[in-house]
JSON list of C-alpha atoms in Angstrom, two decimals:
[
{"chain": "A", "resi": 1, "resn": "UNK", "atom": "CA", "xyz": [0.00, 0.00, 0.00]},
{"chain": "A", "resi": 2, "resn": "UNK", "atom": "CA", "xyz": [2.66, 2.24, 1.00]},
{"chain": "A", "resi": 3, "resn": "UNK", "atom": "CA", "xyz": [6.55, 2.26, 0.79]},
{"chain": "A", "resi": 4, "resn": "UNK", "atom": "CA", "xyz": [8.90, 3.87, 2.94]},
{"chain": "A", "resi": 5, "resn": "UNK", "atom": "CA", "xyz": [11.35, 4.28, 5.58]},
{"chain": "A", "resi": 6, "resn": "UNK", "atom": "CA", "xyz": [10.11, 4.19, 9.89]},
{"chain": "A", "resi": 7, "resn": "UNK", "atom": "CA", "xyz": [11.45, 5.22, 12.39]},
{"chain": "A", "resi": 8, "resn": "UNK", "atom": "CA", "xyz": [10.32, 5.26, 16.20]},
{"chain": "A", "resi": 9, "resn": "UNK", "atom": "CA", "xyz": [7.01, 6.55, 18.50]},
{"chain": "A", "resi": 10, "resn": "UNK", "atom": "CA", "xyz": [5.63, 9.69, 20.54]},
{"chain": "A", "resi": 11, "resn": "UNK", "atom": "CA", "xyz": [2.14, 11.52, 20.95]},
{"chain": "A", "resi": 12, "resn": "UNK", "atom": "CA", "xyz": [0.22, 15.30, 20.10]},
{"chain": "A", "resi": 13, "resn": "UNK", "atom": "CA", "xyz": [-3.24, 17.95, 20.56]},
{"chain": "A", "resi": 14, "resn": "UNK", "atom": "CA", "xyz": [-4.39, 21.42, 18.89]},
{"chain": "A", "resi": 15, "resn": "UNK", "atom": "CA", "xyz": [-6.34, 23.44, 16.02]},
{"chain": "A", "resi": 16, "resn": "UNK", "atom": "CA", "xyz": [-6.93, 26.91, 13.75]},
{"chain": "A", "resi": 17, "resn": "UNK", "atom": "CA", "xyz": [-7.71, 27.37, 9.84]},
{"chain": "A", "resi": 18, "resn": "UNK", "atom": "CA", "xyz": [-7.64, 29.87, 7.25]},
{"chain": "A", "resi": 19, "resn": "UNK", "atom": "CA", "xyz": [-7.93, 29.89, 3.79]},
{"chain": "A", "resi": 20, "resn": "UNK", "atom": "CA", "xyz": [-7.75, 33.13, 1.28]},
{"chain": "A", "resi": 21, "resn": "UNK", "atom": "CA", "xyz": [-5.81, 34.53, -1.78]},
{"chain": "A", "resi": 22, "resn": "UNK", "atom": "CA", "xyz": [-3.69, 37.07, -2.14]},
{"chain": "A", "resi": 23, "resn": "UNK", "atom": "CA", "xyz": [-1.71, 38.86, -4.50]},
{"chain": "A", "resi": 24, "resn": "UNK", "atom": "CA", "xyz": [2.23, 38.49, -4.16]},
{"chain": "A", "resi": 25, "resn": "UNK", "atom": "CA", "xyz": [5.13, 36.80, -4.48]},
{"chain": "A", "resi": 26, "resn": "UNK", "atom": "CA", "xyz": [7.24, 32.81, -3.27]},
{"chain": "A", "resi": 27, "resn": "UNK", "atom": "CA", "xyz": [8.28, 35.10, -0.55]},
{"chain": "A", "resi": 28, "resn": "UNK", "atom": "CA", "xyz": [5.09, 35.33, 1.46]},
{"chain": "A", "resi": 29, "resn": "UNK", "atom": "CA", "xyz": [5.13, 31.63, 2.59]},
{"chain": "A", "resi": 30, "resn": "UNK", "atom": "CA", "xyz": [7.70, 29.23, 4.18]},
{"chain": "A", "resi": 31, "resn": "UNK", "atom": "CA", "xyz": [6.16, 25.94, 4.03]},
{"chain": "A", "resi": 32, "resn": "UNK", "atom": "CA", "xyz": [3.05, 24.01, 2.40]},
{"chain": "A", "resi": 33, "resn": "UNK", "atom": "CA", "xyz": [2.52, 21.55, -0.35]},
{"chain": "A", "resi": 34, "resn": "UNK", "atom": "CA", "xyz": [1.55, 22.36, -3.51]},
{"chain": "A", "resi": 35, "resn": "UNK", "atom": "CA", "xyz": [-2.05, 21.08, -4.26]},
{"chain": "A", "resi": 36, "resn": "UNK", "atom": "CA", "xyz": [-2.11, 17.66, -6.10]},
{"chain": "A", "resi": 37, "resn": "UNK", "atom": "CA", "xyz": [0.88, 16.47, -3.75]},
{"chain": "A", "resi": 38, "resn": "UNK", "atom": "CA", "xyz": [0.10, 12.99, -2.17]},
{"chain": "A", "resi": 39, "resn": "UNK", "atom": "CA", "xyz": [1.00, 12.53, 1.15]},
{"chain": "A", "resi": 40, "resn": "UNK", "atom": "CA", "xyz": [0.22, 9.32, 3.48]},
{"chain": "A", "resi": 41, "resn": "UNK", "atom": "CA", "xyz": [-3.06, 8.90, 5.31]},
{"chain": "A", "resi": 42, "resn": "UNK", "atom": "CA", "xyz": [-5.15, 6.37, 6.90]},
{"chain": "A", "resi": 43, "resn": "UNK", "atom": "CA", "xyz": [-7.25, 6.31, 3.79]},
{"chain": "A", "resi": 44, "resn": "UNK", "atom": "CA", "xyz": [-4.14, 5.41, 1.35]},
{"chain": "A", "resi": 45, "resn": "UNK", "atom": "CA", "xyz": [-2.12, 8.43, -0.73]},
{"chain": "A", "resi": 46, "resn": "UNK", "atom": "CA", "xyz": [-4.16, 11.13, -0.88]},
{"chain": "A", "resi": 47, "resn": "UNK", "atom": "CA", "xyz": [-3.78, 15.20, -2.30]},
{"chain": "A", "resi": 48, "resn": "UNK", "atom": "CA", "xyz": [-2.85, 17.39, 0.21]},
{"chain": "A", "resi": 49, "resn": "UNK", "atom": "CA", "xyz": [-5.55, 19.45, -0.84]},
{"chain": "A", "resi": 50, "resn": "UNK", "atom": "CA", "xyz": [-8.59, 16.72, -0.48]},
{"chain": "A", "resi": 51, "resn": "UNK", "atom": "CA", "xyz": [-7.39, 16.40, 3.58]},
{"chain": "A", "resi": 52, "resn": "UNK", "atom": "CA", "xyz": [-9.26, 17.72, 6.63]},
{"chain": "A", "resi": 53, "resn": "UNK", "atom": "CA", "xyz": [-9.33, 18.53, 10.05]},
{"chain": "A", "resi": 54, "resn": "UNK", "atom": "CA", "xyz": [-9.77, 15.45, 12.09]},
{"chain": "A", "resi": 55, "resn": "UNK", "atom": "CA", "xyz": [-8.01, 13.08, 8.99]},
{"chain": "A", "resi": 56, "resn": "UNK", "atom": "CA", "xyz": [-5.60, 10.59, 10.18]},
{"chain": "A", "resi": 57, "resn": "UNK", "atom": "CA", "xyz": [-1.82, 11.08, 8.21]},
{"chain": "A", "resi": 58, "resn": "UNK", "atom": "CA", "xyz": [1.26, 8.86, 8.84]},
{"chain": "A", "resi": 59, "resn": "UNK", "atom": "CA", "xyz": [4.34, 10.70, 10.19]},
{"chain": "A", "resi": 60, "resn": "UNK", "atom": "CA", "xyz": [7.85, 9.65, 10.71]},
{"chain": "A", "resi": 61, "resn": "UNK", "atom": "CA", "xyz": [8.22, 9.45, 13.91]},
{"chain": "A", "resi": 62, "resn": "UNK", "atom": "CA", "xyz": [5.08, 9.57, 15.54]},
{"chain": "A", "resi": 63, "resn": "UNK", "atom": "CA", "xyz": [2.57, 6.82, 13.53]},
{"chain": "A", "resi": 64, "resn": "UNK", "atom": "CA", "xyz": [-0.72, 7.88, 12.74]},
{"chain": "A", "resi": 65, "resn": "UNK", "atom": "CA", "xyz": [-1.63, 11.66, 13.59]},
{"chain": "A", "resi": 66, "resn": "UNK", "atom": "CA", "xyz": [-4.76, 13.64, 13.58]},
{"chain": "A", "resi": 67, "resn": "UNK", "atom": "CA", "xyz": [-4.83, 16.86, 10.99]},
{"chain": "A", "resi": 68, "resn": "UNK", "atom": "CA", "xyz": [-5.52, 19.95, 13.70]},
{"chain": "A", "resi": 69, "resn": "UNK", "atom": "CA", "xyz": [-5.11, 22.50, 11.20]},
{"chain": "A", "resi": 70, "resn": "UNK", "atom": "CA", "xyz": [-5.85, 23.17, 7.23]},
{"chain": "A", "resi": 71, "resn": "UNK", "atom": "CA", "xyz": [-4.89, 26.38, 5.95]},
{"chain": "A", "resi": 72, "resn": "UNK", "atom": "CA", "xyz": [-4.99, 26.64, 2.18]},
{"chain": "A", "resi": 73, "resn": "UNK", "atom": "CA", "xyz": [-3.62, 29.94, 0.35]},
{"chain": "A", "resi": 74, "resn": "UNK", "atom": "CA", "xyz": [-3.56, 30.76, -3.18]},
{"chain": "A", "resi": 75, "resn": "UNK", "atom": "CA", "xyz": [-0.79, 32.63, -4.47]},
{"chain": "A", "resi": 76, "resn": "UNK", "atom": "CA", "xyz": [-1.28, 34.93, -8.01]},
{"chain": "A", "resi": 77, "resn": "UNK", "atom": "CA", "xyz": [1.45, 36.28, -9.47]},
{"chain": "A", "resi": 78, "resn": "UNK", "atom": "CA", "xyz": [1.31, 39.03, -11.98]},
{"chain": "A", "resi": 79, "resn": "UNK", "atom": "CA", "xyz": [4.51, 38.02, -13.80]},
{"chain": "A", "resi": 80, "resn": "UNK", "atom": "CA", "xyz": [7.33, 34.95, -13.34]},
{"chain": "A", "resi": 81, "resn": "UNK", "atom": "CA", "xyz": [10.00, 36.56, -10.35]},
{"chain": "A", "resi": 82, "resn": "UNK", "atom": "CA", "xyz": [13.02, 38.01, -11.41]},
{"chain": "A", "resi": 83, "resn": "UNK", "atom": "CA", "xyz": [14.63, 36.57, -8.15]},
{"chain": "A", "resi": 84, "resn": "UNK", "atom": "CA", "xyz": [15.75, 32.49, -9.09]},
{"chain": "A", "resi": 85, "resn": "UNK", "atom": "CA", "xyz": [16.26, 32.60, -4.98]},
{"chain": "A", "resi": 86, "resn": "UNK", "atom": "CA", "xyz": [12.12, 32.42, -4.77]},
{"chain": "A", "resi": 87, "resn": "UNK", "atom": "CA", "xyz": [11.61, 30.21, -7.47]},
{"chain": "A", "resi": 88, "resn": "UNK", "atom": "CA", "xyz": [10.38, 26.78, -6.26]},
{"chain": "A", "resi": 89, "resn": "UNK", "atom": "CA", "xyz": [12.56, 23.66, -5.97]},
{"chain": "A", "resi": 90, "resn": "UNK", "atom": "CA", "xyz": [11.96, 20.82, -8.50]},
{"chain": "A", "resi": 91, "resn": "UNK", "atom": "CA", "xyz": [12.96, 17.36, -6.93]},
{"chain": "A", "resi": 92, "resn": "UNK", "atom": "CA", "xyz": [12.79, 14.79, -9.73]},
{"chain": "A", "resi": 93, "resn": "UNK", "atom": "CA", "xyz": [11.41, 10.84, -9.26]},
{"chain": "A", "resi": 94, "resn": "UNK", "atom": "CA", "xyz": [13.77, 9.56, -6.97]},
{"chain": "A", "resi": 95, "resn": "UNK", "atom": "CA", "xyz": [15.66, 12.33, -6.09]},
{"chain": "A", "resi": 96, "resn": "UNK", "atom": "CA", "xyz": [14.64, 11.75, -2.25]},
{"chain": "A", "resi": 97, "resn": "UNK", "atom": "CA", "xyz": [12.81, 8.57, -2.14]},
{"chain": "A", "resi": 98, "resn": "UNK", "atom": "CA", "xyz": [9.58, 9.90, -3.85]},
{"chain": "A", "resi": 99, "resn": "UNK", "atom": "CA", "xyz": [7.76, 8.33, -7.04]},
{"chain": "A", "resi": 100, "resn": "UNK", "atom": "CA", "xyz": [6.52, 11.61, -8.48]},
{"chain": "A", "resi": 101, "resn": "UNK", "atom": "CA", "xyz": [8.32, 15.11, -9.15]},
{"chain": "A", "resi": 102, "resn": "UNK", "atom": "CA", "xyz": [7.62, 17.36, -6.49]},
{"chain": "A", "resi": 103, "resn": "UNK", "atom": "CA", "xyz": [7.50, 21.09, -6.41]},
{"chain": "A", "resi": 104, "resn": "UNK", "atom": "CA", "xyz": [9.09, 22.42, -3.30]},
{"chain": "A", "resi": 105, "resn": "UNK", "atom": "CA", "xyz": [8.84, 26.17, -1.44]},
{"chain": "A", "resi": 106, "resn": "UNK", "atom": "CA", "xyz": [12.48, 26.83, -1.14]},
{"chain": "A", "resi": 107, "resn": "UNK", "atom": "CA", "xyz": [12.36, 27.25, 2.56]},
{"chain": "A", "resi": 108, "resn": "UNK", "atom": "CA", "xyz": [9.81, 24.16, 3.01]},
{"chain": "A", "resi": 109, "resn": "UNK", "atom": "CA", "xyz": [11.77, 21.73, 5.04]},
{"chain": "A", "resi": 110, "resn": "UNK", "atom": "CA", "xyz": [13.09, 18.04, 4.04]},
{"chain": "A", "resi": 111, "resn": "UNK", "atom": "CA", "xyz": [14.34, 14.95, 6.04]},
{"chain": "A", "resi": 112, "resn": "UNK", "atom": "CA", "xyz": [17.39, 13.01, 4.67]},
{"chain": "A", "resi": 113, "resn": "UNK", "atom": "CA", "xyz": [18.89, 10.27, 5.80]},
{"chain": "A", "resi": 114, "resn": "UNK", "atom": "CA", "xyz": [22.60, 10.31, 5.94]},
{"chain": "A", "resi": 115, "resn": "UNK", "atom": "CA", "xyz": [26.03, 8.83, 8.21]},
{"chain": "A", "resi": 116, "resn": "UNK", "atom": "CA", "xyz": [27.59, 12.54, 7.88]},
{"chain": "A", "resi": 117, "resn": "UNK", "atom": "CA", "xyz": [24.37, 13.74, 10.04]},
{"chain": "A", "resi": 118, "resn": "UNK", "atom": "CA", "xyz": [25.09, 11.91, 13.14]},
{"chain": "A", "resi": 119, "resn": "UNK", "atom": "CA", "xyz": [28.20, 14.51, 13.53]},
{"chain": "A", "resi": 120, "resn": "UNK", "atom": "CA", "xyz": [25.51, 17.06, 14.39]},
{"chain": "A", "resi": 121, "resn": "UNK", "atom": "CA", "xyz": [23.42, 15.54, 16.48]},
{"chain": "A", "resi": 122, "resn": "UNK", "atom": "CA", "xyz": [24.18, 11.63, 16.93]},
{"chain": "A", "resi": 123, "resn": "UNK", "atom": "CA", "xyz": [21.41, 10.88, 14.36]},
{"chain": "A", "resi": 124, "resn": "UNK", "atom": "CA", "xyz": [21.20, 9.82, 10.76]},
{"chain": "A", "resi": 125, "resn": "UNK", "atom": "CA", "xyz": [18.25, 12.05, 10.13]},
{"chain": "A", "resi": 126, "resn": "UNK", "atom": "CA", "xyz": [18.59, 15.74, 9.96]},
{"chain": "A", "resi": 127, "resn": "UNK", "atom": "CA", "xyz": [16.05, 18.52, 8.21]},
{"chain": "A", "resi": 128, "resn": "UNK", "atom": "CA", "xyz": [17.63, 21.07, 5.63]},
{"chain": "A", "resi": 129, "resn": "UNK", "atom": "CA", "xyz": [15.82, 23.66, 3.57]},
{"chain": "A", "resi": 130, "resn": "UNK", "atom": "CA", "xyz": [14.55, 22.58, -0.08]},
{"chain": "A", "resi": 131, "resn": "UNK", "atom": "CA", "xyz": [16.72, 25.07, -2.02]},
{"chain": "A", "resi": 132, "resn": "UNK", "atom": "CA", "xyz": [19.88, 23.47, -0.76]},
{"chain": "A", "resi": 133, "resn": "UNK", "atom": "CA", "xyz": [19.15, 20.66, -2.42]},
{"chain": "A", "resi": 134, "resn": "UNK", "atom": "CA", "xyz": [19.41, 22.52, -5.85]},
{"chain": "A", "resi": 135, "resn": "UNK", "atom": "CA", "xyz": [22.68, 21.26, -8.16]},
{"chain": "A", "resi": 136, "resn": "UNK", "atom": "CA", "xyz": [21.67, 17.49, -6.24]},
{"chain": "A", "resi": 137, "resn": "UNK", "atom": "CA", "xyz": [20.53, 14.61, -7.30]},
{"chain": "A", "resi": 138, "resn": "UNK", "atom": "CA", "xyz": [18.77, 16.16, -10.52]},
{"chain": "A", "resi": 139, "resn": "UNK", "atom": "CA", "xyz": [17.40, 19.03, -7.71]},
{"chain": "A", "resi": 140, "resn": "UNK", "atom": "CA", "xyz": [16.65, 22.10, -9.49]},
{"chain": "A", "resi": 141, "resn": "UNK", "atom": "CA", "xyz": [14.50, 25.42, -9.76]},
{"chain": "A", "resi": 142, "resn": "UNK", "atom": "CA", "xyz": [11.96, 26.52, -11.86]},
{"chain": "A", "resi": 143, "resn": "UNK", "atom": "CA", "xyz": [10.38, 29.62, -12.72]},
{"chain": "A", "resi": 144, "resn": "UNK", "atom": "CA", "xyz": [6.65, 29.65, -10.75]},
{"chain": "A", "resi": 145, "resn": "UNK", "atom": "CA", "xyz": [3.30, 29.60, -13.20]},
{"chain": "A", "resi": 146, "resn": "UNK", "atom": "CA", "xyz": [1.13, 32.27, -12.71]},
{"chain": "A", "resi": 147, "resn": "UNK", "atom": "CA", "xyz": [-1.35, 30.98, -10.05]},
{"chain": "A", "resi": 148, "resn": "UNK", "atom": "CA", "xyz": [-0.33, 28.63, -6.78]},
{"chain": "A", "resi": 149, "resn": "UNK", "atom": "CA", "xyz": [-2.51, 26.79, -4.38]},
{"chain": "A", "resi": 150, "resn": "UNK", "atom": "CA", "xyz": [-0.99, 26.01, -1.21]},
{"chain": "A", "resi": 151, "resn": "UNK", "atom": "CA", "xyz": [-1.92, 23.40, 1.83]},
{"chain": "A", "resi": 152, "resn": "UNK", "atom": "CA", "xyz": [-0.23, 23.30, 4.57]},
{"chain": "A", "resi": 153, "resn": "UNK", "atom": "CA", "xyz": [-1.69, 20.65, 7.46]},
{"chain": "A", "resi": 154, "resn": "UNK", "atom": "CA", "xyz": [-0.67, 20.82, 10.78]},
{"chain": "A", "resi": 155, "resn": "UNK", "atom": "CA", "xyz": [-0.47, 18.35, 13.95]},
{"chain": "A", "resi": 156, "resn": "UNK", "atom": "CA", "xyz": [-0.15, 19.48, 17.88]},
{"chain": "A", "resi": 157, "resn": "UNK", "atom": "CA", "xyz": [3.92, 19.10, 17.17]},
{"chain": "A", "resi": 158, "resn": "UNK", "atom": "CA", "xyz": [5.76, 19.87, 14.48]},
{"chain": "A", "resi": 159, "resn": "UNK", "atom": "CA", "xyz": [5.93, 15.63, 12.63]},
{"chain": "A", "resi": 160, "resn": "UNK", "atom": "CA", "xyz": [7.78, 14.59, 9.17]},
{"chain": "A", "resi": 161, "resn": "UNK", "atom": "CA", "xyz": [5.60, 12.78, 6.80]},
{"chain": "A", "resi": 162, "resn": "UNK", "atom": "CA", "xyz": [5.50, 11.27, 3.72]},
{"chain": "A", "resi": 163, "resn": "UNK", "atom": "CA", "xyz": [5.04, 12.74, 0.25]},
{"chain": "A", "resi": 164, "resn": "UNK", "atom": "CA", "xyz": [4.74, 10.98, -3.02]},
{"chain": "A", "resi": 165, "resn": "UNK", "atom": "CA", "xyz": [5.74, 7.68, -2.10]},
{"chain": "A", "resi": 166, "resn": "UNK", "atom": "CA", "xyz": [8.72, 8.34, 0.26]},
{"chain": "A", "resi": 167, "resn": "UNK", "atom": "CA", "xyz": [9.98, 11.89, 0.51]},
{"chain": "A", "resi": 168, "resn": "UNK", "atom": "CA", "xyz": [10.46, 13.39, 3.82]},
{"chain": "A", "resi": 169, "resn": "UNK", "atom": "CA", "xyz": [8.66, 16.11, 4.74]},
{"chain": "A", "resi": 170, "resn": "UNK", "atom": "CA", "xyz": [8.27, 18.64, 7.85]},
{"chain": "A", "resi": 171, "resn": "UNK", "atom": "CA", "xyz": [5.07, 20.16, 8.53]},
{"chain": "A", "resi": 172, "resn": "UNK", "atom": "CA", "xyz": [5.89, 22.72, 11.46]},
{"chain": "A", "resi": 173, "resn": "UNK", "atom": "CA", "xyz": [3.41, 23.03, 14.37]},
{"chain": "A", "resi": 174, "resn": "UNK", "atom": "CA", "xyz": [0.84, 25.98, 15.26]},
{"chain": "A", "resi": 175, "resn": "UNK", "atom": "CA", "xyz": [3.11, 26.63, 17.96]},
{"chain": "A", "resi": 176, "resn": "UNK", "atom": "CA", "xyz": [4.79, 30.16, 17.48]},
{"chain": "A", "resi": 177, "resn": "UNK", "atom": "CA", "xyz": [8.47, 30.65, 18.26]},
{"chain": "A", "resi": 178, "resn": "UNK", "atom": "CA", "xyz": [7.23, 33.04, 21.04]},
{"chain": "A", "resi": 179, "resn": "UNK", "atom": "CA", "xyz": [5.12, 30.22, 22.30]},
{"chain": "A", "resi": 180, "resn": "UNK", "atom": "CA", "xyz": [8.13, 27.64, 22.92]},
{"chain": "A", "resi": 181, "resn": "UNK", "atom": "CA", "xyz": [10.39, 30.33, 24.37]},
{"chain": "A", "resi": 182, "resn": "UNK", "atom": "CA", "xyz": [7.41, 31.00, 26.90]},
{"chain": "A", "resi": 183, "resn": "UNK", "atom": "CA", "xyz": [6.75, 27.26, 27.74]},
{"chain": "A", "resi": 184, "resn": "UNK", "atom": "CA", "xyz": [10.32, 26.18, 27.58]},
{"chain": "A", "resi": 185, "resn": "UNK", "atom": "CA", "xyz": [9.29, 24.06, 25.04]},
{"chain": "A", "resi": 186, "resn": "UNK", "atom": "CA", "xyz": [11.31, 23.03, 21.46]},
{"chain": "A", "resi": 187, "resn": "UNK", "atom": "CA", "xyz": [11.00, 21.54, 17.99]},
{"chain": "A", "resi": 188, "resn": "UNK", "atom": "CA", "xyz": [12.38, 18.16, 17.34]},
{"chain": "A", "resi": 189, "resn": "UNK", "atom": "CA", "xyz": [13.04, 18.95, 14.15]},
{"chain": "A", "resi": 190, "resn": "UNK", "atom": "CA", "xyz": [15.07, 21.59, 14.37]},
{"chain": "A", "resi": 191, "resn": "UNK", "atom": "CA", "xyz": [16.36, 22.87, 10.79]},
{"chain": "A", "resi": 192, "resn": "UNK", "atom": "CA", "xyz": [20.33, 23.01, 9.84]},
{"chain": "A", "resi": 193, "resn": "UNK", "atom": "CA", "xyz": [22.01, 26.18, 9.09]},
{"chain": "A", "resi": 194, "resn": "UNK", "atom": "CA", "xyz": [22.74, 26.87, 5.43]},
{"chain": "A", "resi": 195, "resn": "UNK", "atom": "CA", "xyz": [26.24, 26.17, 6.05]},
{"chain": "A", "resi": 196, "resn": "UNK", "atom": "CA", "xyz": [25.99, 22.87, 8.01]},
{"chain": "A", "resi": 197, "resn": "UNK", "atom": "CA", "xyz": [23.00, 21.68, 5.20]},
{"chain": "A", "resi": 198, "resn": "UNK", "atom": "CA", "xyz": [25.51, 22.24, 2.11]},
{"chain": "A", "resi": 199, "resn": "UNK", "atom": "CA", "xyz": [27.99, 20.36, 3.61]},
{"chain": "A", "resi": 200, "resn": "UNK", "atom": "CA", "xyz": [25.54, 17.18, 4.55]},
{"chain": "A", "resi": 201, "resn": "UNK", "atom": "CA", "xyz": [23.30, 17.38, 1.12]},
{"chain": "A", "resi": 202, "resn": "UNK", "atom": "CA", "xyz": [26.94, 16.98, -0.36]},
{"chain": "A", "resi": 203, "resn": "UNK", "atom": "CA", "xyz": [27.77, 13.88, 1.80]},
{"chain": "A", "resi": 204, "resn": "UNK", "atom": "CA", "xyz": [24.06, 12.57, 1.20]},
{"chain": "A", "resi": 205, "resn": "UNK", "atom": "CA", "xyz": [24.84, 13.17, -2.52]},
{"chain": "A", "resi": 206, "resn": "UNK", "atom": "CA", "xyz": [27.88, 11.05, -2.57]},
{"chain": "A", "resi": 207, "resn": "UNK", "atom": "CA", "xyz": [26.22, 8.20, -0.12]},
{"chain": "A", "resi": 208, "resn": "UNK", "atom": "CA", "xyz": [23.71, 7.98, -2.48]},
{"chain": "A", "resi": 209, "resn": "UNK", "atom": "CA", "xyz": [25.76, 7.75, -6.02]},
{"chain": "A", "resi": 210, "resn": "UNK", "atom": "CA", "xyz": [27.76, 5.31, -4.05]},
{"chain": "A", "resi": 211, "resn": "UNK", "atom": "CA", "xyz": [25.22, 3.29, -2.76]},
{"chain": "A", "resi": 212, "resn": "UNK", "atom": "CA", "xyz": [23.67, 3.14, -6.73]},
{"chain": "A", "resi": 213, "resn": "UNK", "atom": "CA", "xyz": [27.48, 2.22, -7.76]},
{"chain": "A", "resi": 214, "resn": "UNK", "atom": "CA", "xyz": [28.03, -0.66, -5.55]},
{"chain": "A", "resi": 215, "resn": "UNK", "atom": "CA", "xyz": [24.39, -1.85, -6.67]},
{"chain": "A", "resi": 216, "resn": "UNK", "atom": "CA", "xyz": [22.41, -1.82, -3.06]},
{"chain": "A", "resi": 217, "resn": "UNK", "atom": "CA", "xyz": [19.11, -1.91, -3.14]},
{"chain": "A", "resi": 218, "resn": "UNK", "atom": "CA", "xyz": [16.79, 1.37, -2.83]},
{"chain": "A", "resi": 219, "resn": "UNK", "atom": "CA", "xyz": [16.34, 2.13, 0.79]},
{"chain": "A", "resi": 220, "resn": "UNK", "atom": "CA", "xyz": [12.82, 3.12, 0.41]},
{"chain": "A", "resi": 221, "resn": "UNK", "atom": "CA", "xyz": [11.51, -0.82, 0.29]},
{"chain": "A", "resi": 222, "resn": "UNK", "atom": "CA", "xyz": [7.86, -1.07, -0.36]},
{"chain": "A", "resi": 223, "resn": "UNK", "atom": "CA", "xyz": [5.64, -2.50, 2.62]}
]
């Protein structure tokens, strides 16, 4: 039904939604999928855009969590941006595990797996921005169409899940940065520096050609 990577277990609670348009540019919004994106749910792969509050999705970490939030924003622009650094992120089949292209915000953030990420935190699995993955693995930019829908779900903690088969992706909480500093409380996911993430996409690029070289099997296996 599904194929992927797991990892291990926790638990979550909270809500909010919005929807609107607006006129502007890439720069307005940090994270969402782009409507027709399938992500993981209790029902199967499903469009980001067809999910609800109280829908069950699969996360990374955490199993089966309930959507708390739904905000869906449509971006039109005028004309194509003259800045490439807004442009969304094109990640090819494969590039990261997932069966479809996807289209990326650049600042959206992505999960890899890689040996070079333990020297930052002990842990194979560390979260860098989409646009450092550009020059990787096929990994590119693209100038944005004219009109873009965007859905970005939420849980009562910021969780990874999956998108198109296998990629990696985080889907921050409602909870403000002013709200952790007040409650002492912080992200498990927190988000590498741009230094520290060009240094690990590079070592995730060469684990990866290496691991296609020596003929080992994808590490997305099918379940």
């Amino acid at each position: 039904m599904f194929g992927w990577r797991i990892k291990a277990e926790r638990m979550n609670y909270r809500a909010a939604e919005m929807s609107g348009a607006y006129d502007g540019g890439l720069e307005a919004a940090t994270h969402g999928l782009m409507a027709g994106t399938r992500v993981a749910s209790m029902m199967g792969w499903r469009g980001v855009e067809s999910l609800a509050k109280g829908d069950m999705v699969l996360t990374f970490d955490n199993g089966m969590q309930e959507v708390l939030d739904v905000r869906r924003v449509t971006i039109n622009l005028d004309a194509a941006e003259d800045d490439q650094a807004l442009w969304p992120v094109i990640v090819p089949p494969e590039a990261l595990g997932n069966k479809e292209k996807l289209t990326l915000l650049p600042d959206q953030g992505v999960m890899l797996e890689c040996e070079a990420a333990s020297d930052f935190q002990g842990d194979p699995f560390a979260v860098v921005a989409a646009q450092t993955l550009v020059g990787v693995r096929g990994v590119h930019r693209a100038s944005p169409v004219t009109r873009i829908e965007l859905i970005s779900i939420s849980f009562s903690e910021d969780q990874v899940i999956y998108a198109e088969g296998g990629a990696l992706i985080l889907c921050p909480a409602l909870t403000t940065t002013l709200d952790r500093l007040l409650h002492g409380t912080e992200t498990a996911y927190g988000m590498l520096n741009f230094e520290d993430a060009a240094y690990l996409v590079n070592c995730f690029d060469l684990e990866q050609s290496q691991a296609e070289n020596l003929g080992f099997p994808d590490m997305v296996e099918a379940i």
